[in-house]
Coordinates of C-alpha atoms in Angstrom, one line a residue:
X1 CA -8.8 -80.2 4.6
X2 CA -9.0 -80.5 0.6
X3 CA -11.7 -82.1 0.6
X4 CA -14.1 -79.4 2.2
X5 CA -12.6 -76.7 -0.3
X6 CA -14.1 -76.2 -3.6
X7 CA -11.8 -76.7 -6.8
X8 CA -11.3 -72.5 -6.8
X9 CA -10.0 -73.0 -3.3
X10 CA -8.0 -75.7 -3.8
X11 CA -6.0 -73.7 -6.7
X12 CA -5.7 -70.5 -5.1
X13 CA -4.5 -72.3 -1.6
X14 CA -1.5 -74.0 -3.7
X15 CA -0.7 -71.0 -5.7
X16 CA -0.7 -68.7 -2.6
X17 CA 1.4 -71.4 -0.9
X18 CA 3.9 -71.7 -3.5
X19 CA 4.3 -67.6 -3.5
X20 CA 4.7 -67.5 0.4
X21 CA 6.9 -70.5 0.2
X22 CA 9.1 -68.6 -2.4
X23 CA 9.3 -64.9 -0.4
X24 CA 8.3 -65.5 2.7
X25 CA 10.5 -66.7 4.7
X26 CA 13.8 -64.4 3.3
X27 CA 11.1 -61.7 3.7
X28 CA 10.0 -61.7 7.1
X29 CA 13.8 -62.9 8.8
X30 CA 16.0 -61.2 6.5
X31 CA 19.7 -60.9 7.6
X32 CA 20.9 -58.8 10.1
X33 CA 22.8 -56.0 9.1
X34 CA 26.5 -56.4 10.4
X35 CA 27.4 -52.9 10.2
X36 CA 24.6 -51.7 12.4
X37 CA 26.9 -53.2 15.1
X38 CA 29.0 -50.3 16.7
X39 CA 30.8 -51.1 20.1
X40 CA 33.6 -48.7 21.2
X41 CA 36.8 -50.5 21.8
X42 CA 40.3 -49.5 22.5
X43 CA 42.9 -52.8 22.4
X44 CA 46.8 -52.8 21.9
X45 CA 47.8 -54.4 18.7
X46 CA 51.2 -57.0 18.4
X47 CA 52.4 -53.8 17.1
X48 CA 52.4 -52.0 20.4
X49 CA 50.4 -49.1 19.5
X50 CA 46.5 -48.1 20.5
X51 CA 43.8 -48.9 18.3
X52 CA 40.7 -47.5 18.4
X53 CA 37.5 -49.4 16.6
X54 CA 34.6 -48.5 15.8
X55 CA 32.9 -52.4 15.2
X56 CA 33.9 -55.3 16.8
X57 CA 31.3 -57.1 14.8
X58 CA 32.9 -60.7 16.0
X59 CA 32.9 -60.2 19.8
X60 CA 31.6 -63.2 21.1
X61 CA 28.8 -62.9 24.1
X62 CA 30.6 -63.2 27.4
X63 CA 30.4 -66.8 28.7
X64 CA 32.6 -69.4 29.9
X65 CA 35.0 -71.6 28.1
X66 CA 35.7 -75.3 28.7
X67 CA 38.7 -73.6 30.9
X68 CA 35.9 -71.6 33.2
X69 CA 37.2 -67.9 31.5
X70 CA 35.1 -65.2 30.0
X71 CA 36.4 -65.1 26.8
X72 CA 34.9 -61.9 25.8
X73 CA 37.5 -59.9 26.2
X74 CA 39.8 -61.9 24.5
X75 CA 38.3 -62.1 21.1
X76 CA 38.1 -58.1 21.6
X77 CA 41.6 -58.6 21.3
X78 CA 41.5 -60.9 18.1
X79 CA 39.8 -57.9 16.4
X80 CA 42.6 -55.5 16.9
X81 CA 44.7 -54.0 14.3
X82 CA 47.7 -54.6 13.2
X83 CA 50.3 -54.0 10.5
X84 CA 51.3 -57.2 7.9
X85 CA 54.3 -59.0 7.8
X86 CA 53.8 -61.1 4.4
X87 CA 51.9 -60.2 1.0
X88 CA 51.1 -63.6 -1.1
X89 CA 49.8 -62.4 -4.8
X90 CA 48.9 -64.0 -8.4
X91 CA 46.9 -62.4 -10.8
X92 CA 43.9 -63.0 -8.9
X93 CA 44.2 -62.0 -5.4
X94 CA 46.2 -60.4 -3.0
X95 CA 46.5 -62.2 0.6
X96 CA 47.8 -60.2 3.4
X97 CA 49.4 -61.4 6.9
X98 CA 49.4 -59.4 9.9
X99 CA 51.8 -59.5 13.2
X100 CA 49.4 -61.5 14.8
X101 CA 49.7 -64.3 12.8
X102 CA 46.8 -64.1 10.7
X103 CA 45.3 -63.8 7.6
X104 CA 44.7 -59.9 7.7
X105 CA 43.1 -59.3 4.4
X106 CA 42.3 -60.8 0.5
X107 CA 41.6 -58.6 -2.1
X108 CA 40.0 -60.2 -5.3
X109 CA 41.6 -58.5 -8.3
X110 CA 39.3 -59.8 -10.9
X111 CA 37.0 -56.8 -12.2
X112 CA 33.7 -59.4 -12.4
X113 CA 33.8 -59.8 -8.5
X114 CA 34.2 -55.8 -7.9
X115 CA 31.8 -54.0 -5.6
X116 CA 29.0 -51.5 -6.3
X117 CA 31.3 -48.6 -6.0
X118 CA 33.7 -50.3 -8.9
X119 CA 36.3 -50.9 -6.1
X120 CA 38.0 -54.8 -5.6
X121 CA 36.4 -57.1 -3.5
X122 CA 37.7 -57.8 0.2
X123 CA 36.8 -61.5 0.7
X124 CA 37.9 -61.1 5.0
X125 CA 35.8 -58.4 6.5
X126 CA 37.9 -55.5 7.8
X127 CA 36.4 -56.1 11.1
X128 CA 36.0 -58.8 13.1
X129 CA 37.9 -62.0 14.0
X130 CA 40.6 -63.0 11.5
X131 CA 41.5 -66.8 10.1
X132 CA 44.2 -68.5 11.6
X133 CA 44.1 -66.2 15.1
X134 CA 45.1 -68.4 17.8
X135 CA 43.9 -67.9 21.7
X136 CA 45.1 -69.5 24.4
X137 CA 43.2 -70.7 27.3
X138 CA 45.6 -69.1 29.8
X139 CA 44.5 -65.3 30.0
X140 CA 47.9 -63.9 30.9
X141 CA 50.0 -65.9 27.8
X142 CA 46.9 -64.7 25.3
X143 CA 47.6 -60.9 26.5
X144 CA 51.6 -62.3 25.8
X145 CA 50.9 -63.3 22.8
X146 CA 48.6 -59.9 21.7
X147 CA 51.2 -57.7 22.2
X148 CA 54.5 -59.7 20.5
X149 CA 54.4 -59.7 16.6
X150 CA 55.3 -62.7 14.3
X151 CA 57.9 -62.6 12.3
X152 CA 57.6 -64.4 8.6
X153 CA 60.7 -66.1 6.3
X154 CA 60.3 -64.3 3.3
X155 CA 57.8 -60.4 3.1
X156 CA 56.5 -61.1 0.0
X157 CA 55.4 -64.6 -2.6
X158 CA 53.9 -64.5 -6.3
X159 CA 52.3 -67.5 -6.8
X160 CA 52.2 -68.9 -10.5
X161 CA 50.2 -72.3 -11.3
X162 CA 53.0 -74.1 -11.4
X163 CA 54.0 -74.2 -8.1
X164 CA 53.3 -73.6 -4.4
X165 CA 55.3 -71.9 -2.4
X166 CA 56.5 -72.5 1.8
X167 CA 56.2 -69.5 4.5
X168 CA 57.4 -70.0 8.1
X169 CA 55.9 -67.7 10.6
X170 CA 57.3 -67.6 14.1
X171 CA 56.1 -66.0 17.9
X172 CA 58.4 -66.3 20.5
X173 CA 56.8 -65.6 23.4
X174 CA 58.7 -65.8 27.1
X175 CA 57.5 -69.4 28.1
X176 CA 56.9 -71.0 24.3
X177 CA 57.3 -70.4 20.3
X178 CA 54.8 -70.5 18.2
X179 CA 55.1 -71.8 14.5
X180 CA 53.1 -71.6 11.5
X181 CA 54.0 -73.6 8.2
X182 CA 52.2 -72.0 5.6
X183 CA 51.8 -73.3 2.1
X184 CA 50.0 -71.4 -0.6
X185 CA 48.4 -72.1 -3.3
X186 CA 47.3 -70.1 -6.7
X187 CA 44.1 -71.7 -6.4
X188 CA 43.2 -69.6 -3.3
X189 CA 43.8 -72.7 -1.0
X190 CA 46.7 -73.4 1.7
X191 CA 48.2 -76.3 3.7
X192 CA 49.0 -75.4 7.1
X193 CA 51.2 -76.9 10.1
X194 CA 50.9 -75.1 13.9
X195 CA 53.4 -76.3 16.3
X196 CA 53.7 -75.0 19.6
X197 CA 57.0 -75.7 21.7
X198 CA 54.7 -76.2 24.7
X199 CA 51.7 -77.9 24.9
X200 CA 49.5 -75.3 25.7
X201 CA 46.1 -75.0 25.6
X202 CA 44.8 -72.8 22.5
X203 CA 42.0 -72.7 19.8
X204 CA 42.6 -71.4 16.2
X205 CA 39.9 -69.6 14.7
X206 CA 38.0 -70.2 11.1
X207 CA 37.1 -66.2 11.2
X208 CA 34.7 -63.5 10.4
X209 CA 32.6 -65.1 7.1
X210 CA 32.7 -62.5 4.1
X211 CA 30.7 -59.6 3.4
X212 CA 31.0 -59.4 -0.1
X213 CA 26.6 -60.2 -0.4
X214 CA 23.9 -58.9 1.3
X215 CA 21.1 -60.2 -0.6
X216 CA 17.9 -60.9 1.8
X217 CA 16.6 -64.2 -0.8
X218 CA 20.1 -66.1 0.7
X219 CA 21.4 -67.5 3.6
X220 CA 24.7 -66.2 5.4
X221 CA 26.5 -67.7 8.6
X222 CA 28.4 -71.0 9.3
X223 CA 28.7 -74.5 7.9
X224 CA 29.6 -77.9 9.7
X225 CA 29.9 -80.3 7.3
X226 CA 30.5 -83.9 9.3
X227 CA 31.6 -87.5 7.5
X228 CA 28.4 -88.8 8.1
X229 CA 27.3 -86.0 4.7
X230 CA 25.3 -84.2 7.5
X231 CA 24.7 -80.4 6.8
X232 CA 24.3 -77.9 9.6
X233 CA 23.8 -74.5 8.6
X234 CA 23.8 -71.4 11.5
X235 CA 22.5 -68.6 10.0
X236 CA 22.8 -65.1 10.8
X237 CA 20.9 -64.2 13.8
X238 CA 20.0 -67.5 15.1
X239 CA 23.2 -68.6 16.7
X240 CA 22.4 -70.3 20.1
X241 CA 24.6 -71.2 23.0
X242 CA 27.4 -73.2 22.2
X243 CA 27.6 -76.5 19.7
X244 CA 30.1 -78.9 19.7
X245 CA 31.3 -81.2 16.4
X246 CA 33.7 -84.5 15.9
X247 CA 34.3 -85.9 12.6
X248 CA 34.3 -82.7 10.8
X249 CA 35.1 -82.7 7.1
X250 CA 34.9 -79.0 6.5
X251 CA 33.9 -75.6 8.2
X252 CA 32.4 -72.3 6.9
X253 CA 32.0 -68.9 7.4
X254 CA 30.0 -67.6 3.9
X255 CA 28.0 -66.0 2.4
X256 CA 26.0 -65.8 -1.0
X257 CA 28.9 -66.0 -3.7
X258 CA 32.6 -66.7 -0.9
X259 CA 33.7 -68.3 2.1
X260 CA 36.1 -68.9 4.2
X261 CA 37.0 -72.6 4.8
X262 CA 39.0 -74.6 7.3
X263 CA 39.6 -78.8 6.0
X264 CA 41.4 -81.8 6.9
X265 CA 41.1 -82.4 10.1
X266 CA 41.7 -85.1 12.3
X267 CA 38.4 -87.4 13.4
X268 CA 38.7 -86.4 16.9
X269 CA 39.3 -82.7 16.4
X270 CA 36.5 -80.8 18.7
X271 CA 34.9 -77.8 16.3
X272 CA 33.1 -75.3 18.6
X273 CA 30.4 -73.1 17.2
X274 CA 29.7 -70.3 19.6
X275 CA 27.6 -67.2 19.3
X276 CA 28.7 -63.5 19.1
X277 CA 26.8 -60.8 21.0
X278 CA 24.6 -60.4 17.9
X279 CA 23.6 -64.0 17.8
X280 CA 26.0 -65.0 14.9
X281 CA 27.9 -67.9 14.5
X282 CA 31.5 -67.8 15.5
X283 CA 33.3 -71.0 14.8
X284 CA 36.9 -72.2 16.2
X285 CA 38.7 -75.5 17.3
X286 CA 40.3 -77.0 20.3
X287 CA 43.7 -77.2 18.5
X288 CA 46.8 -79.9 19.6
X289 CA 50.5 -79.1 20.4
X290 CA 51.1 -80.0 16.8
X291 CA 48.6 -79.6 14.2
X292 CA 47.9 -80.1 10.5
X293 CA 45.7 -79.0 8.4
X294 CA 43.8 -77.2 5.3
X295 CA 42.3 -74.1 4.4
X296 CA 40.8 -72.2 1.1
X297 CA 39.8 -68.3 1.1
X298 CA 37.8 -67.2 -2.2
X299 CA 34.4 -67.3 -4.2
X300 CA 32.6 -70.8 -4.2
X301 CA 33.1 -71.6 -8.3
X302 CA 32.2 -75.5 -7.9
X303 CA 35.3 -76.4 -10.4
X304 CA 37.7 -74.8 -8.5
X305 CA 36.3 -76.3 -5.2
X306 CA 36.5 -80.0 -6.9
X307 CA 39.6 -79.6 -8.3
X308 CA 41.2 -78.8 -4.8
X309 CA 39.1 -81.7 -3.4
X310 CA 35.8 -83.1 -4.3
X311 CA 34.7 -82.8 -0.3
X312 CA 34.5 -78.9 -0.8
X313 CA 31.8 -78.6 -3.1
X314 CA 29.7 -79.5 -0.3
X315 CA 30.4 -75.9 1.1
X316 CA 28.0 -75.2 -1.8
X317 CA 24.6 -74.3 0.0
X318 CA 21.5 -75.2 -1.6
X319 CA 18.9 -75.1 1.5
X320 CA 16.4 -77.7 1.5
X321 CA 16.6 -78.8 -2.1
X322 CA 20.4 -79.8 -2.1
X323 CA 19.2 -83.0 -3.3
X324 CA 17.9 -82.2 -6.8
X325 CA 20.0 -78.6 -7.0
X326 CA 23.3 -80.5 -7.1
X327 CA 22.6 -82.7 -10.1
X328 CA 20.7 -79.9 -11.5
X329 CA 23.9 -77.8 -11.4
X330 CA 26.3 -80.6 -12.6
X331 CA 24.2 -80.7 -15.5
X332 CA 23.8 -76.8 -15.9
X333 CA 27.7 -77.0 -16.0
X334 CA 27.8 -79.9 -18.8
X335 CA 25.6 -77.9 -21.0
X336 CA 28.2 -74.4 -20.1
X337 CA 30.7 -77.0 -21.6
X338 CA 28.6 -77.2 -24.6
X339 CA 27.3 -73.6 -25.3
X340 CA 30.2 -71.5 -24.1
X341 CA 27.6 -69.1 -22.6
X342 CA 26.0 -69.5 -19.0
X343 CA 22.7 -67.8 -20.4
X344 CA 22.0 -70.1 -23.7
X345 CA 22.9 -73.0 -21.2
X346 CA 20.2 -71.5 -18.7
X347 CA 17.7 -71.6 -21.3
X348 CA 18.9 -75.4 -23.0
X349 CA 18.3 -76.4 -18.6
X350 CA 15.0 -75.1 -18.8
X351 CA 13.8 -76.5 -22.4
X352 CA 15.2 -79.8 -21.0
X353 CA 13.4 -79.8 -17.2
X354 CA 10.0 -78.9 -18.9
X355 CA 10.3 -81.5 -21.5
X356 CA 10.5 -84.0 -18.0
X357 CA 8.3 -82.3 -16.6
X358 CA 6.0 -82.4 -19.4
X359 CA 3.6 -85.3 -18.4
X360 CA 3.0 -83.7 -15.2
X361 CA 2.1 -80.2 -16.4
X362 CA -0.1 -81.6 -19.3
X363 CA -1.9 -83.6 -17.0
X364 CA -2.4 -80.7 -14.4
X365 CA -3.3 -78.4 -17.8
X366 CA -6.3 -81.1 -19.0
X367 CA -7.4 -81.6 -15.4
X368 CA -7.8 -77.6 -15.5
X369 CA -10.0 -77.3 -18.8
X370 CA -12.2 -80.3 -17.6
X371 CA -12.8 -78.8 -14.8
X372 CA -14.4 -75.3 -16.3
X373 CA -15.9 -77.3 -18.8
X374 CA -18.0 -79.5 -16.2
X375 CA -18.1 -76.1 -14.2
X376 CA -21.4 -74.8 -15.0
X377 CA -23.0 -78.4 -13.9
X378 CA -21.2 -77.9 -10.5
X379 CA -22.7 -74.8 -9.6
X380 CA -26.0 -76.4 -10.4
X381 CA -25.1 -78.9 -8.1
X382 CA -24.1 -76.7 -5.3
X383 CA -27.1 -74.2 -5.6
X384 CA -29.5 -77.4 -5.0
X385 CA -28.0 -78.9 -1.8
X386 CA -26.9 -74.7 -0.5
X387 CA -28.5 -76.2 2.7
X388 CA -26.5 -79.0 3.3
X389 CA -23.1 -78.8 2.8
X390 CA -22.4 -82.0 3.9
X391 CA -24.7 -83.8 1.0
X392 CA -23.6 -81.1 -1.3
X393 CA -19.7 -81.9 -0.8
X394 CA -20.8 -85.7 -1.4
X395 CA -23.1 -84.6 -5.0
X396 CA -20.5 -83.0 -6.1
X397 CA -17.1 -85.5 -5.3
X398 CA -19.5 -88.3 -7.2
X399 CA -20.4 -85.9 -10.4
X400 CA -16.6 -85.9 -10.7
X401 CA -15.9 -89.1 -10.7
X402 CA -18.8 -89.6 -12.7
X403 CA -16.9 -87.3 -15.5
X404 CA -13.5 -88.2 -14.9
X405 CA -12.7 -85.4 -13.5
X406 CA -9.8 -84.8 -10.3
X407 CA -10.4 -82.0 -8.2
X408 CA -7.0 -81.8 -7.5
X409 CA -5.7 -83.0 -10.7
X410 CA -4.8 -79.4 -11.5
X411 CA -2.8 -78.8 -8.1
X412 CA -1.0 -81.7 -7.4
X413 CA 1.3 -81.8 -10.6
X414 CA 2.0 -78.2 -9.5
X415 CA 3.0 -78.9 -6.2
X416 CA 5.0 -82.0 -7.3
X417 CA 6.9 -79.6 -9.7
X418 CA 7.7 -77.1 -7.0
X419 CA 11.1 -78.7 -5.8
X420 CA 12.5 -78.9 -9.1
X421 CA 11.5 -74.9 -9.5
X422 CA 13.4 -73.9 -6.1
X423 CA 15.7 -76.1 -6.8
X424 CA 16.2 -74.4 -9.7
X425 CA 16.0 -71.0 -8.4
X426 CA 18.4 -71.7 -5.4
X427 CA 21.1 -72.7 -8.0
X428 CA 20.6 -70.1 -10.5
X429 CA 20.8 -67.6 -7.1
X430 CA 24.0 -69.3 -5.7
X431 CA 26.1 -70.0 -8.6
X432 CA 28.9 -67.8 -7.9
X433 CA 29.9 -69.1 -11.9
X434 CA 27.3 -66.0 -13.1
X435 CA 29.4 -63.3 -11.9
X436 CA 30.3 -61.4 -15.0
X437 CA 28.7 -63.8 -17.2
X438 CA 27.0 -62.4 -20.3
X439 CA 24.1 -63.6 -22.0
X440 CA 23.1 -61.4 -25.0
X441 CA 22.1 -57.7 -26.0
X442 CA 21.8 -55.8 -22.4
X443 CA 22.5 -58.8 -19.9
X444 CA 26.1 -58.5 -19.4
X445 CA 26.0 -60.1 -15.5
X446 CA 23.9 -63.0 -15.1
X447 CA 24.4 -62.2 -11.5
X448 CA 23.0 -59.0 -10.8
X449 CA 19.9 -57.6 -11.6
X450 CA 18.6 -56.3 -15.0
X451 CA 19.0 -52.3 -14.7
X452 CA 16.9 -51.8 -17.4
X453 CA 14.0 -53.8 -15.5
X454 CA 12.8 -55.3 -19.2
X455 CA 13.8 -58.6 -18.4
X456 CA 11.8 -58.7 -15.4
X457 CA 8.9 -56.9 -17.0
X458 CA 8.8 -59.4 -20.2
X459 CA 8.7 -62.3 -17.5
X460 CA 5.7 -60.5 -15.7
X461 CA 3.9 -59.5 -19.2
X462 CA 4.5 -63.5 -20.1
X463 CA 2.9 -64.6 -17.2
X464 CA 0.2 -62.6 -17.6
X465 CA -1.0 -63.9 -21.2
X466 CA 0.3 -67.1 -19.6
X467 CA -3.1 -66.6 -17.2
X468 CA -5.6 -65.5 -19.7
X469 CA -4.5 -68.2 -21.4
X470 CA -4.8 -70.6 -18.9
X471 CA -8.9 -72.2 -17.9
X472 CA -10.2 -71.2 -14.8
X473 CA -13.7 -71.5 -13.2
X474 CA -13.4 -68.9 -10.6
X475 CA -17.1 -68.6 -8.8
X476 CA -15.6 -65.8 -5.9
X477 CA -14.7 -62.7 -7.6
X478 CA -12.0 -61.7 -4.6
X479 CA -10.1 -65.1 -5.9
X480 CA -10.2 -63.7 -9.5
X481 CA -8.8 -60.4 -8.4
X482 CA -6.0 -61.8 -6.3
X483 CA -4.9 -64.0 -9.3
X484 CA -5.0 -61.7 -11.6
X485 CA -2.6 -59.4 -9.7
X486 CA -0.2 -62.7 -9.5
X487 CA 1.8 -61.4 -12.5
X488 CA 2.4 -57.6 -10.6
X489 CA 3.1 -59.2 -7.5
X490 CA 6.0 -61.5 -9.2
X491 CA 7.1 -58.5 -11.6
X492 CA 7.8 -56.9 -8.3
X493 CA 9.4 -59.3 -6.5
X494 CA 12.0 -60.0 -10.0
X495 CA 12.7 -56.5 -10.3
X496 CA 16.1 -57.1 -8.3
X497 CA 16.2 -60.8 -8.7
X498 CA 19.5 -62.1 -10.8
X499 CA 18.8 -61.7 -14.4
X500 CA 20.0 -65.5 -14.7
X501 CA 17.0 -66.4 -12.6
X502 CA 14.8 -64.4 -14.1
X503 CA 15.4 -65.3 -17.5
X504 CA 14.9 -69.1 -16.6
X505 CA 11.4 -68.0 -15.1
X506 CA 10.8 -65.9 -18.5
X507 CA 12.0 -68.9 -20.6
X508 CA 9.7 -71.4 -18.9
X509 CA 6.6 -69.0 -18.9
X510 CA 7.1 -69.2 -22.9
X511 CA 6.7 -73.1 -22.8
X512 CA 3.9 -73.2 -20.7
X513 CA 2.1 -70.7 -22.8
X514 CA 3.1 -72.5 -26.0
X515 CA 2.0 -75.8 -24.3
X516 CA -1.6 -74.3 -22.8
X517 CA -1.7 -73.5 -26.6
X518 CA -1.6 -77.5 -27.6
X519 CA -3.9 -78.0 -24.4
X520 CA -6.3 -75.5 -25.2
X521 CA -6.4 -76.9 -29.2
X522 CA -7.0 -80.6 -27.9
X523 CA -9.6 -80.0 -26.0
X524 CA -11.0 -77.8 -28.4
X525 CA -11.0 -80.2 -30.9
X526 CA -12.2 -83.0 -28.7
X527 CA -15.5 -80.8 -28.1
X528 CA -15.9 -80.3 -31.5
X529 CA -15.8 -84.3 -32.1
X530 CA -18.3 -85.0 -29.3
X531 CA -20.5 -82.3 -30.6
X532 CA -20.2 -83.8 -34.2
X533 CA -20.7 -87.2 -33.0
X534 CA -24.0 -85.9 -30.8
X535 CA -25.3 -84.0 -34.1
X536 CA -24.5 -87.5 -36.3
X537 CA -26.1 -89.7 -33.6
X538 CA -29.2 -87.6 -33.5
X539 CA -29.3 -87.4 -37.2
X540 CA -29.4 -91.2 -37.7
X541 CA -31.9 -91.2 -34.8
X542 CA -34.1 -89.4 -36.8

């Protein structure tokens, strides 16, 4: 294909490629909007009164368990209200237990993770299927067991770092009991032990993921993450059918910046990812008569995740560029260590990743001004063989090799650097570590975007003398339009992107302009040899 496209072609295909490959796809599936689900519902709570809702957002589309029982209804149920039997609290959160046995609510108390509306953030969404709910496959002991509340050891824990601290919940119901050994964590993360008197056939539930993000650039849903380090991600809107897991590690219900997380299971514990009637990912286990195991509930800050166990910073989601966004991140972090500031390290990541990078993009640069400078020849070329495009094509490839010249020398070191860019941008958009984080003057959240918009317009502005800057040899005056309005198009786009992302983009735009500078000089002053050397040659000719 490349090699029936002029050089203009070539560089407008890979820079049109790299902006669809960087908006398109968040742009044209963005995700659904959970609170445009609205079902009427009217359930009984463990409480014994009527509850009406609104938005059973986690109903999951009727279909038939391994037990041959719609299980619609039933998660209806898991959705109802109820009032709380425990309150676990530390400076940083507040976690709530309701009469069903669940974890009812978390508030994050820490003014960095507040909302829009200044208010504390509410990790488990106020709808929906709750962690820890248990369901049993028997219809008649599930409706039991919806209408007779736990009871709990102690009301209320404070948690201090020094020590976790033990919670028995208990559900007698007429043919079993149900336990739940709880222990909590400061750290956000729990050990848990479900015994059932009976063996009984029930699942426990990983619950609705958080709402805390809607951002369309990032991916929300559930996580599988299996011993063999295999990833798989249901988004949003794309849940199929059912899925069934062994040898699970770790499961997820997230989004951009928190999760919900279910660990430590046993190698033959069967995790079931199901669908809701909105096509989202609901995720539960086939759970035994006695059952261990972990949890964590919070924002996904990779220390405290590797602190609790190195396994959960895989609930980290890069996207495709995991590979080169993890050790990209490790050594964001080591340079946080050094600078004390999340934006001077930023910009230290960026100086570093262009001075590797800088053999490719001086090589791409040099290919570029050699091929303007033979330009003029080209079109000589191609104006004598117009005819035959088949014999021009052919002129043309041997006049470059001729010069020395790579058609695609300009394009290829571009696309080579694209995975360290999105690698790069998926961190800088996932790193729940900006929240709050200053940088200087007006960025006081790394995280959000820059209200004042000058970040955003100084990145555009820098791109833009980045292009004039930069040789081209455009011959179709469309292409020079379309690359001209480049810099508006990404100005736009940046305009709500994370100010931590767009001051890496802004950052690197000033190196490539300083190094089209040395580019531009060196071949300037290689022109002005050859044209002394021609003018001394002809002089001692004469």
């Amino acid at each position: 294909m490349f090699d029936n496209m002029t050089p203009n072609q070539r560089l407008m295909s890979a820079v049109l490629l790299s902006v669809i490959f960087f908006v398109g796809y968040t742009a044209i599936f963005p995700p659904k909007n959970p609170d445009s689900l609205e079902a009427n519902a009217t359930v009984k709570s463990a409480a014994g009164q009527q509850v009406s809702s609104s938005k059973e957002v986690s109903t999951i589309q009727t279909s038939q368990n391994p037990a041959g029982h719609e299980i619609s209804k039933q998660d209806k149920m898991a959705s109802a209200e109820s009032s709380n039997i425990l309150t676990v609290s530390n400076d940083e959160f507040i976690l709530k237990i309701d009469t069903l046995g669940r974890i009812a609510s978390m508030e994050l108390l820490q003014e960095k993770f507040n909302d829009a509306d200044g208010k504390h953030a509410q990790i488990i969404p106020a709808f929906g299927v709750k962690p820890l709910y248990v369901r049993f496959v028997d219809e008649a002991l599930n409706n039991e067991a919806m209408q007779t509340p736990y009871t709990s050891s102690v009301s209320e824990i404070k948690l201090t770092d020094e020590a976790a601290q033990k919670v028995t919940l208990t559900q007698k119901l007429s043919s079993l009991t149900v336990t739940k050994e709880i222990t909590f964590y400061a750290d956000g993360h729990y050990d848990i032990n479900v015994n059932l008197s009976q063996d009984k056939r029930h699942y426990i539930y990983l619950g609705q993921r958080p709402q805390l993000t809607e951002n369309m650039m990032t991916v929300h849903g559930a996580m599988v993450y299996t011993a063999d380090d295999l990833v798989t991600i249901v988004e949003d809107g794309d849940a199929e059918g059912r899925k069934n897991f062994t040898d699970v590690k770790l499961i997820s219900a997230f989004d951009q910046y928190s999760a919900t997380i279910m660990y430590g299971f046993a190698k033959d514990t069967n995790i079931i990812v199901e669908r809701d009637r909105d096509d989202n990912p609901v995720v539960y286990f086939d759970a035994l008569q006695n059952m261990s195991f972990n949890g964590y509930i919070g924002q996904k800050e990779f220390k405290t995740l590797k602190n609790i166990d190195p396994m959960l910073t895989n609930a980290i989601e890069y996207g495709w560029f995991t590979f080169a966004a993890k050790p990209l991140f490790s050594l964001l972090s080591w340079l946080h260590g050094i600078f004390g500031n999340w934006g001077w390290s930023i910009i230290a990541l960026t100086i570093l990743v262009r001075i590797v990078l800088y053999p490719l993009t001086y090589k791409g640069m040099v290919s570029m001004a050699k091929l303007k400078e033979i330009a003029p020849q080209v079109k000589e070329i191609q104006a004598k063989y117009k005819g035959d495009p088949q014999r021009m094509n052919a002129a043309v490839m041997d006049f470059y090799k001729k010069k020395g010249a790579n058609p695609l020398g300009g394009c290829l070191p571009m696309l080579l650097q694209i995975p360290v860019f999105f690698a790069i941008y998926r961190v800088l958009l996932n790193a729940v570590e900006l929240q709050g984080a200053e940088w200087a003057l007006w960025i006081d959240d790394l995280s959000r975007m820059d209200g004042t918009f000058i970040l955003p317009i100084l990145m555009g502005a820098s791109m833009y003398y980045q292009q004039k800057l930069t040789p081209t040899n455009f011959t179709d005056p469309l292409q020079e339009k379309v690359m001209k309005f480049l810099p508006i198009i990404f100005t736009f786009f940046f305009l709500t992107f994370p100010s931590g992302l767009v001051l890496y983009w802004f950052v690197n735009n000033l190196f490539s302009i300083a190094q089209q500078f040395i580019v531009n000089q060196q071949m300037a002053n290689a022109k002005d040899a050859e044209i002394a050397a021609h003018k001394h040659k002809a002089k001692k000719d004469d």
